[in-house]
Short mmCIF file of C-alpha atoms in Angstrom, two decimals:
data_model
loop_
_atom_site.label_atom_id
_atom_site.label_comp_id
_atom_site.label_asym_id
_atom_site.label_seq_id
_atom_site.Cartn_x
_atom_site.Cartn_y
_atom_site.Cartn_z
CA MET A 1 17.26 -18.21 10.27
CA PHE A 2 14.49 -20.63 11.10
CA ASN A 3 15.32 -24.34 11.11
CA TYR A 4 13.62 -26.35 8.42
CA PRO A 5 11.34 -29.28 9.34
CA SER A 6 11.80 -32.76 7.94
CA LEU A 7 10.32 -33.82 4.59
CA ASN A 8 9.36 -37.47 4.15
CA GLY A 9 10.79 -39.11 1.06
CA LEU A 10 13.57 -36.53 0.66
CA ILE A 11 16.45 -37.73 -1.54
CA LEU A 12 19.65 -35.70 -1.63
CA LEU A 13 20.59 -34.74 -5.17
CA LEU A 14 24.21 -35.65 -4.69
CA LYS A 15 26.26 -38.58 -5.93
CA SER A 16 25.42 -41.86 -4.31
CA ASN A 17 28.67 -42.03 -2.34
CA SER A 18 28.30 -38.50 -0.90
CA LYS A 19 27.12 -37.81 2.62
CA SER A 20 24.86 -34.95 3.77
CA LEU A 21 26.86 -31.76 4.07
CA THR A 22 26.61 -29.05 6.68
CA LEU A 23 28.80 -26.12 5.65
CA HIS A 24 30.79 -24.32 8.28
CA ILE A 25 30.51 -20.53 8.03
CA SER A 26 34.23 -20.10 7.43
CA LEU A 27 34.03 -22.45 4.44
CA LEU A 28 31.15 -20.39 3.07
CA TYR A 29 33.23 -17.22 3.31
CA THR A 30 36.03 -18.96 1.42
CA ILE A 31 33.61 -20.10 -1.26
CA LEU A 32 32.21 -16.61 -1.69
CA TYR A 33 35.70 -15.13 -1.94
CA LEU A 34 36.73 -17.63 -4.65
CA PHE A 35 33.53 -17.03 -6.56
CA VAL A 36 33.89 -13.25 -6.46
CA PHE A 37 37.45 -13.55 -7.80
CA GLN A 38 36.28 -15.82 -10.61
CA PHE A 39 33.36 -13.53 -11.41
CA LEU A 40 35.55 -10.44 -11.65
CA SER A 41 38.09 -12.15 -13.90
CA CYS A 42 35.47 -13.36 -16.39
CA ILE A 43 33.54 -10.13 -17.05
CA VAL A 44 35.09 -7.74 -19.56
CA THR A 45 32.11 -5.56 -20.51
CA ILE A 46 30.38 -3.23 -18.07
CA GLU A 47 27.18 -1.40 -18.93
CA GLU A 48 24.72 0.45 -16.76
CA SER A 49 21.43 -1.36 -16.24
CA GLU A 50 18.09 0.39 -16.15
CA ASN A 51 16.04 0.17 -12.98
CA ASN A 52 12.81 -0.78 -14.73
CA THR A 53 9.69 -2.29 -13.25
CA TYR A 54 8.31 -5.18 -15.31
CA SER A 55 4.92 -6.75 -15.40
CA LEU A 56 4.44 -10.52 -15.42
CA THR A 57 3.71 -10.41 -19.16
CA SER A 58 6.85 -8.60 -20.31
CA GLN A 59 9.80 -10.44 -21.83
CA LYS A 60 13.57 -10.11 -21.63
CA SER A 61 16.22 -11.97 -23.62
CA ASP A 62 18.97 -12.33 -20.99
CA THR A 63 19.85 -15.92 -20.15
CA ILE A 64 20.65 -16.95 -16.58
CA ARG A 65 23.49 -19.39 -16.08
CA ILE A 66 24.25 -20.67 -12.60
CA ASN A 67 27.87 -20.36 -11.50
CA VAL A 68 28.78 -23.54 -9.62
CA GLN A 69 32.59 -23.22 -9.59
CA ALA A 70 32.53 -22.29 -5.92
CA LEU A 71 31.39 -25.81 -5.02
CA PRO A 72 33.34 -29.08 -5.30
CA ASN A 73 32.31 -30.89 -8.50
CA ASP A 74 31.44 -34.11 -6.70
CA LEU A 75 28.55 -32.34 -4.98
CA LEU A 76 26.88 -31.43 -8.25
CA ASN A 77 24.78 -33.27 -10.77
CA ASP A 78 24.05 -32.23 -14.38
CA GLU A 79 20.36 -33.03 -14.04
CA LEU A 80 20.05 -30.66 -11.09
CA ILE A 81 21.83 -27.76 -12.81
CA ILE A 82 19.81 -28.11 -16.03
CA PHE A 83 16.60 -28.24 -14.00
CA LEU A 84 17.48 -25.14 -11.96
CA GLU A 85 18.65 -23.06 -14.93
CA GLU A 86 15.42 -23.83 -16.79
CA TYR A 87 13.43 -22.84 -13.71
CA PHE A 88 15.24 -19.52 -13.17
CA ASN A 89 15.02 -18.57 -16.85
CA GLU A 90 11.29 -19.22 -16.86
CA LEU A 91 10.96 -16.82 -13.93
CA HIS A 92 13.27 -14.30 -15.56
CA ASN A 93 11.03 -14.30 -18.63
CA ARG A 94 8.03 -13.57 -16.41
CA ARG A 95 6.54 -17.04 -16.57
CA LEU A 96 5.79 -18.50 -13.16
CA LYS A 97 6.79 -22.16 -13.45
CA GLU A 98 4.92 -23.47 -10.44
CA ASP A 99 4.26 -27.02 -11.65
CA VAL A 100 7.74 -28.02 -10.46
CA TYR A 101 6.71 -27.58 -6.81
CA LYS A 102 5.40 -30.30 -4.55
CA VAL A 103 1.63 -30.48 -4.45
CA GLU A 104 1.62 -29.83 -0.69
CA VAL A 105 3.35 -26.51 -1.35
CA LEU A 106 0.83 -25.50 -4.00
CA ASP A 107 -1.98 -26.30 -1.58
CA PHE A 108 -0.39 -23.91 0.88
CA ILE A 109 0.62 -21.06 -1.45
CA LYS A 110 -0.62 -20.53 -5.01
CA TYR A 111 2.53 -18.88 -6.41
CA PRO A 112 5.53 -20.19 -4.44
CA SER A 113 8.06 -18.61 -6.84
CA ILE A 114 7.14 -14.99 -6.16
CA HIS A 115 9.85 -14.34 -3.55
CA ILE A 116 12.51 -15.45 -6.07
CA TYR A 117 10.86 -13.73 -9.02
CA ASN A 118 11.03 -10.39 -7.22
CA LEU A 119 14.75 -10.81 -6.54
CA ILE A 120 15.85 -11.78 -10.06
CA SER A 121 13.41 -9.69 -12.11
CA GLY A 122 16.10 -7.09 -12.80
CA TYR A 123 18.74 -9.63 -13.80
CA ASP A 124 21.16 -8.43 -16.49
CA SER A 125 23.68 -10.98 -17.71
CA LYS A 126 26.28 -8.25 -18.34
CA ILE A 127 26.49 -7.23 -14.70
CA ASN A 128 24.76 -10.00 -12.73
CA GLN A 129 25.78 -13.53 -11.79
CA LEU A 130 23.72 -16.12 -9.96
CA ALA A 131 25.77 -18.56 -7.91
CA LEU A 132 24.79 -21.82 -6.26
CA SER A 133 26.92 -21.21 -3.19
CA ALA A 134 25.95 -24.06 -0.91
CA ILE A 135 24.06 -27.33 -0.72
CA TYR A 136 23.41 -28.31 2.85
CA SER A 137 21.19 -30.46 4.97
CA VAL A 138 19.11 -29.47 7.98
CA LYS A 139 17.31 -32.36 9.65
CA ASN A 140 17.43 -34.43 6.45
CA ASP A 141 16.12 -31.62 4.23
CA THR A 142 18.16 -30.44 1.25
CA ILE A 143 18.53 -26.69 1.03
CA LEU A 144 20.16 -24.81 -1.85
CA LEU A 145 21.67 -21.42 -1.08
CA PHE A 146 21.86 -18.94 -3.99
CA ASN A 147 23.71 -15.64 -4.06
CA LEU A 148 23.07 -13.00 -6.71
CA PHE A 149 26.06 -10.74 -7.35
CA GLU A 150 26.23 -7.42 -9.18
CA LEU A 151 29.15 -5.66 -10.87
CA ASP A 152 28.81 -1.86 -10.88
CA THR A 153 30.36 0.69 -13.25
CA ASN A 154 33.41 0.97 -11.00
CA ALA A 155 34.10 -2.76 -11.43
CA GLU A 156 33.19 -3.41 -7.80
CA ILE A 157 31.28 -6.57 -6.93
CA SER A 158 28.51 -6.53 -4.36
CA LEU A 159 26.02 -9.04 -3.05
CA LYS A 160 22.66 -8.09 -4.51
CA ALA A 161 20.51 -10.80 -2.95
CA SER A 162 20.67 -14.15 -1.21
CA PHE A 163 17.87 -16.69 -0.96
CA ASP A 164 17.12 -20.32 -0.13
CA LEU A 165 15.28 -22.93 -2.14
CA GLY A 166 14.21 -26.33 -0.85
CA ILE A 167 14.51 -29.32 -3.18
CA THR A 168 13.51 -32.98 -3.16
CA LYS A 169 13.15 -35.91 -5.54
CA LEU A 170 9.88 -37.79 -5.71
CA ARG A 171 9.40 -40.88 -7.89
CA GLY A 172 12.50 -39.95 -9.88
CA SER A 173 11.37 -36.37 -10.54
CA ILE A 174 13.06 -33.27 -9.11
CA GLN A 175 10.63 -31.04 -7.23
CA LEU A 176 10.98 -27.72 -5.42
CA VAL A 177 9.83 -26.86 -1.92
CA ASN A 178 9.07 -23.28 -0.92
CA PRO A 179 11.01 -22.18 2.22
CA LEU A 180 7.92 -20.42 3.60
CA TYR A 181 6.03 -23.71 3.49
CA LEU A 182 8.89 -25.48 5.30
CA ASN A 183 9.19 -22.77 7.93
CA SER A 184 5.44 -22.59 8.52
CA LYS A 185 5.59 -26.16 9.86
CA LYS A 186 7.59 -24.88 12.82
CA LEU A 187 5.04 -22.17 13.65
CA LYS A 188 1.87 -22.17 15.68
CA THR A 189 -1.31 -21.26 13.83
CA ASP A 190 -4.75 -19.90 14.64
CA LYS A 191 -7.62 -18.55 12.56
CA VAL A 192 -9.45 -15.35 13.52
CA GLY A 193 -12.25 -14.48 11.11
CA ASN A 194 -10.79 -14.50 7.61
CA ILE A 195 -7.20 -14.36 8.86
CA GLN A 196 -4.94 -17.41 9.28
CA TYR A 197 -2.22 -16.40 11.72
CA PHE A 198 1.23 -18.01 11.90
CA TYR A 199 3.45 -17.13 14.86
CA ILE A 200 6.33 -18.35 17.02
CA ASP A 201 5.35 -17.68 20.61
CA SER A 202 1.88 -16.30 21.35
CA LEU A 203 -1.08 -14.57 19.75
CA ASN A 204 -2.77 -11.46 21.12
CA TYR A 205 -6.39 -12.23 20.28
CA ASP A 206 -7.54 -8.65 20.94
CA ASN A 207 -5.16 -7.37 18.27
CA ALA A 208 -6.15 -10.19 15.94
CA LYS A 209 -9.83 -9.34 16.35
CA GLU A 210 -9.07 -5.68 15.61
CA MET A 211 -7.28 -6.72 12.44
CA ASN A 212 -10.25 -8.84 11.39
CA LYS A 213 -12.58 -5.94 12.18
CA PHE A 214 -10.44 -3.63 10.04
CA ASN A 215 -10.56 -6.18 7.22
CA ILE A 216 -14.36 -6.16 7.27
CA HIS A 217 -14.43 -2.35 7.34
CA ILE A 218 -12.06 -1.97 4.39
CA ALA A 219 -13.97 -4.56 2.38
CA LYS A 220 -17.04 -2.34 2.68
CA GLU A 221 -15.02 0.70 1.60
CA PHE A 222 -13.83 -1.17 -1.49
CA ASN A 223 -17.29 -2.67 -2.07
CA VAL A 224 -16.00 -6.25 -2.13
CA GLU A 225 -16.15 -9.32 0.09
CA PRO A 226 -13.57 -9.47 2.95
CA ILE A 227 -10.30 -11.00 1.81
CA GLU A 228 -9.05 -14.27 3.26
CA PHE A 229 -5.32 -14.14 3.88
CA LYS A 230 -2.40 -15.62 5.79
CA TYR A 231 -0.63 -13.42 8.33
CA PHE A 232 2.94 -14.20 9.47
CA LYS A 233 3.92 -12.50 12.70
CA SER A 234 7.65 -11.84 13.23
CA LYS A 235 9.70 -9.71 15.59
CA SER A 236 11.35 -7.67 12.81
CA ASN A 237 11.46 -7.16 9.08
CA ILE A 238 14.65 -9.22 9.03
CA ASP A 239 12.93 -12.20 10.64
CA ALA A 240 9.96 -11.82 8.28
CA ASN A 241 12.22 -12.06 5.23
CA LEU A 242 14.18 -15.00 6.62
CA LEU A 243 10.89 -16.77 7.18
CA ASN A 244 10.13 -16.24 3.49
CA GLY A 245 13.47 -17.74 2.44
CA VAL A 246 15.25 -14.45 1.73
CA ASN A 247 18.59 -14.14 3.53
CA TYR A 248 19.61 -10.77 2.15
CA TYR A 249 18.58 -7.85 0.00
CA PRO A 250 19.48 -4.21 0.81
CA ASN A 251 16.10 -2.93 2.05
CA MET A 252 15.79 -5.89 4.36
CA TYR A 253 18.29 -4.32 6.76
CA GLN A 254 17.31 -0.84 7.91
CA ILE A 255 18.08 1.33 10.92
CA ASN A 256 14.46 1.05 11.96
CA ASN A 257 13.37 -2.50 11.26
CA TYR A 258 9.80 -2.07 12.50
CA ALA A 259 8.30 -2.89 9.12
CA GLY A 260 6.66 -5.54 7.01
CA PHE A 261 5.52 -6.35 3.51
CA ALA A 262 2.69 -7.94 1.57
CA ASP A 263 2.74 -10.66 -1.06
CA ILE A 264 -0.16 -9.45 -3.20
CA PHE A 265 -0.08 -12.53 -5.45
CA ASN A 266 -0.66 -14.96 -2.61
CA ASN A 267 -2.64 -12.78 -0.17
CA LEU A 268 0.09 -12.93 2.47
CA ILE A 269 1.08 -10.35 5.06
CA PHE A 270 4.49 -10.51 6.71
CA ALA A 271 4.42 -8.36 9.83
CA GLY A 272 7.83 -7.41 11.18
CA ASN A 273 6.31 -5.35 13.99
CA ASN A 274 5.75 -8.29 16.36
CA SER A 275 2.04 -7.53 16.25
CA GLU A 276 -1.14 -9.13 14.97
CA TYR A 277 -2.29 -5.74 13.66
CA TYR A 278 -0.76 -4.35 10.45
CA PRO A 279 -3.49 -2.46 8.52
CA HIS A 280 -1.12 -0.74 6.04
CA GLU A 281 -0.17 -3.99 4.32
CA LEU A 282 -3.77 -5.17 4.16
CA ILE A 283 -4.65 -2.18 1.96
CA HIS A 284 -2.12 -3.43 -0.58
CA LEU A 285 -4.03 -6.72 -0.80
CA TYR A 286 -7.20 -4.79 -1.63
CA THR A 287 -5.69 -2.42 -4.21
CA ALA A 288 -4.05 -5.48 -5.84
CA GLN A 289 -7.59 -6.52 -6.79
CA TRP A 290 -7.58 -3.60 -9.21
CA LYS A 291 -5.82 -5.86 -11.68
CA GLU A 292 -6.15 -3.38 -14.55
CA TYR A 293 -3.66 -1.17 -12.65
CA PRO A 294 -0.82 -3.53 -11.58
CA ASN A 295 1.90 -0.90 -11.23
CA PRO A 296 0.57 2.37 -9.75
CA ASN A 297 2.66 5.41 -8.93
CA LYS A 298 4.21 4.90 -5.50
CA PHE A 299 2.61 8.13 -4.25
CA PHE A 300 -0.80 6.57 -4.75
CA GLY A 301 -0.05 2.92 -4.03
CA GLU A 302 1.60 3.71 -0.71
CA GLY A 303 -0.50 6.81 -0.15
CA ILE A 304 -3.81 5.01 0.08
CA ALA A 305 -2.27 2.37 2.37
CA THR A 306 -0.98 5.12 4.68
CA TYR A 307 -4.24 7.07 4.59
CA PHE A 308 -6.32 4.10 5.74
CA GLY A 309 -3.70 2.11 7.67
CA GLY A 310 -0.95 4.48 8.77
CA SER A 311 2.69 3.46 8.48
CA ARG A 312 5.26 2.00 10.87
CA GLY A 313 2.68 1.96 13.65
CA TYR A 314 1.78 5.67 13.35
CA ASP A 315 -1.26 7.36 11.82
CA LEU A 316 -1.16 9.98 9.07
CA THR A 317 -1.33 12.93 11.46
CA TRP A 318 1.87 11.80 13.19
CA HIS A 319 3.69 11.50 9.87
CA ILE A 320 2.48 14.94 8.73
CA CYS A 321 3.97 16.40 11.89
CA GLN A 322 7.28 14.71 11.11
CA LEU A 323 7.24 16.35 7.68
CA LYS A 324 6.32 19.70 9.22
CA ASN A 325 9.34 19.45 11.49
CA TYR A 326 11.56 18.67 8.47
CA ILE A 327 10.24 21.68 6.53
CA ILE A 328 10.76 24.05 9.45
CA THR A 329 14.20 22.70 10.32
CA ASN A 330 15.38 23.02 6.70
CA LYS A 331 13.71 26.42 6.22
CA ILE A 332 11.76 25.36 3.15
CA THR A 333 9.49 28.17 1.94
CA LYS A 334 6.14 27.85 0.18
CA GLU A 335 7.74 29.06 -3.05
CA ASP A 336 10.46 26.40 -2.85
CA PHE A 337 8.22 23.53 -1.78
CA ASP A 338 7.86 20.77 -4.39
CA LEU A 339 6.29 17.48 -3.35
CA THR A 340 8.59 15.61 -5.77
CA GLY A 341 11.69 17.47 -4.58
CA LEU A 342 11.65 16.19 -1.01
CA PRO A 343 14.04 13.37 0.03
CA THR A 344 12.81 9.78 -0.15
CA MET A 345 12.91 9.61 3.65
CA PHE A 346 12.73 12.81 5.68
CA ALA A 347 12.75 11.03 9.04
CA GLU A 348 13.76 7.61 10.31
CA THR A 349 10.23 6.24 10.04
CA SER A 350 8.65 8.49 7.40
CA ARG A 351 8.76 8.40 3.61
CA THR A 352 7.76 11.31 1.41
CA SER A 353 5.71 9.24 -1.03
CA TYR A 354 3.74 7.69 1.84
CA VAL A 355 2.83 10.97 3.53
CA ILE A 356 2.31 13.21 0.49
CA GLY A 357 0.56 10.34 -1.25
CA ALA A 358 -1.77 9.88 1.72
CA ILE A 359 -2.69 13.57 1.64
CA LEU A 360 -3.45 13.34 -2.09
CA CYS A 361 -5.52 10.17 -1.58
CA LYS A 362 -7.38 11.79 1.30
CA LYS A 363 -8.37 14.72 -0.91
CA ALA A 364 -9.62 12.41 -3.67
CA TYR A 365 -11.46 10.19 -1.18
CA LEU A 366 -13.27 13.08 0.50
CA GLU A 367 -14.41 14.33 -2.90
CA GLY A 368 -15.59 11.06 -4.41
CA GLY A 369 -14.87 8.04 -2.24
CA ILE A 370 -12.71 5.05 -3.10
CA LYS A 371 -13.74 5.17 -6.78
CA ASN A 372 -12.16 8.60 -7.06
CA VAL A 373 -8.94 7.36 -5.46
CA LYS A 374 -8.86 4.47 -7.92
CA ARG A 375 -8.62 6.97 -10.80
CA TYR A 376 -5.07 7.80 -9.64
CA PHE A 377 -3.97 4.24 -10.30
CA ALA A 378 -4.37 4.57 -14.09
CA TYR A 379 -1.33 6.85 -14.41
CA GLU A 380 2.27 5.87 -15.05
CA ARG A 381 5.11 5.94 -12.52
CA ASN A 382 6.79 9.26 -13.40
CA THR A 383 6.64 12.88 -12.25
CA GLU A 384 4.78 14.18 -15.30
CA SER A 385 2.05 11.55 -14.93
CA LEU A 386 1.86 12.23 -11.19
CA TYR A 387 0.95 15.87 -11.72
CA GLN A 388 -1.36 14.96 -14.60
CA ALA A 389 -3.21 12.56 -12.29
CA ILE A 390 -3.54 15.27 -9.65
CA PHE A 391 -4.91 17.70 -12.21
CA ASP A 392 -7.38 15.19 -13.66
CA VAL A 393 -8.65 13.92 -10.29
CA LEU A 394 -8.45 17.07 -8.15
CA GLY A 395 -8.51 19.77 -10.84
CA LYS A 396 -5.35 21.44 -9.48
CA ASP A 397 -2.15 22.27 -11.33
CA LYS A 398 1.38 21.78 -10.02
CA GLU A 399 1.76 25.19 -8.38
CA THR A 400 -1.68 25.10 -6.76
CA ILE A 401 -1.34 21.60 -5.26
CA ASN A 402 2.16 22.29 -3.93
CA GLN A 403 1.04 25.46 -2.17
CA GLU A 404 -2.10 23.78 -0.85
CA ILE A 405 -0.19 20.82 0.59
CA PHE A 406 2.48 23.11 2.06
CA ASN A 407 -0.18 25.15 3.87
CA GLU A 408 -1.91 22.01 5.15
CA ILE A 409 1.34 20.65 6.59
CA ILE A 410 2.47 23.91 8.18
CA GLU A 411 -0.97 24.57 9.69
CA SER A 412 -1.18 21.08 11.21
CA LYS A 413 -1.37 21.13 14.98
CA CYS A 414 1.43 19.06 16.42
CA ILE A 415 2.39 18.43 20.03
CA ASN A 416 6.06 18.00 19.18
CA LYS A 417 7.30 20.38 16.50
#
């Protein structure tokens, strides 16, 4: 994890006779163990939770309470806990409470709560518990470590997410500090065109210029002005998440960690490919401007990004050849081929929705440009709506499109089969 820089005027929210605390890792393990035991003993009802996707305007009645029993009582303060619980519940109810952040943070990032919002959006009080697991100091900064636990239907507890939150007290008022803002102070920065780069070691200006050139090109495709955005260069997806204040969530740790992600609310790109060039994520910033369609089917949302920007450093043709190899190896016939029946990932670096989605977006684009692709985004995230979108945009039913895509994949010329 990156070290946090100093904040002037920082006041530890501990009792006046307490000293700054740096937790040893073995103590943290003990704390987590005690908390897990307490959590298991308190929950008597287990229900399955739905894996829904919510918009920022939806509401949910669950109330978040912060478990603090893992920490010694003399490190806590009622004012702090009340403040934090109010903050988390505002986020949980899809209201971004950003006025509690320091003004310097808001000047740097418009919505500093997004990284936390994404982690707790699926919170269910029957199976989830948020724990304040550590309060520690790094170079006079106060950092709060939160762990989100989940109890499954087999009564087994797992760590669902872990994230940091900076905190300070200014003129008697508690204020939050976004970890990304803190970490950015340790990074070098350079601006190339409309892109503000943040990096640890060095910047390849040729790659940066190519990224800026791609930004200008895509802006013309979308018939808008080029987007201004911040670009954080990291060596891996793990480092990119740590930079953003996220210590753990399952997808953060993959076999192939050559990946990245975009924060579409703040126009941020986190590149975990150790490169200044990541066109796939930039497409997400542009499609996010279609605000009337905030939650498109993954085949189309990821498909258009793969069509224009590739994925994991490879272009669409390479990914099609990976899918061709999978089909041949598994002896899938044209009659059995179903674009929604393929595995989520058919190769270490290829996802079905990305590749099939890119082929579908390509067909729509060649027939009617980006406006035709945009029509896909109006449909809901389910299989029935997927095929309805294909029929409405391309005029092809389920059987026809499956056979057409199968033929296109099998007939692709690949060096390595």
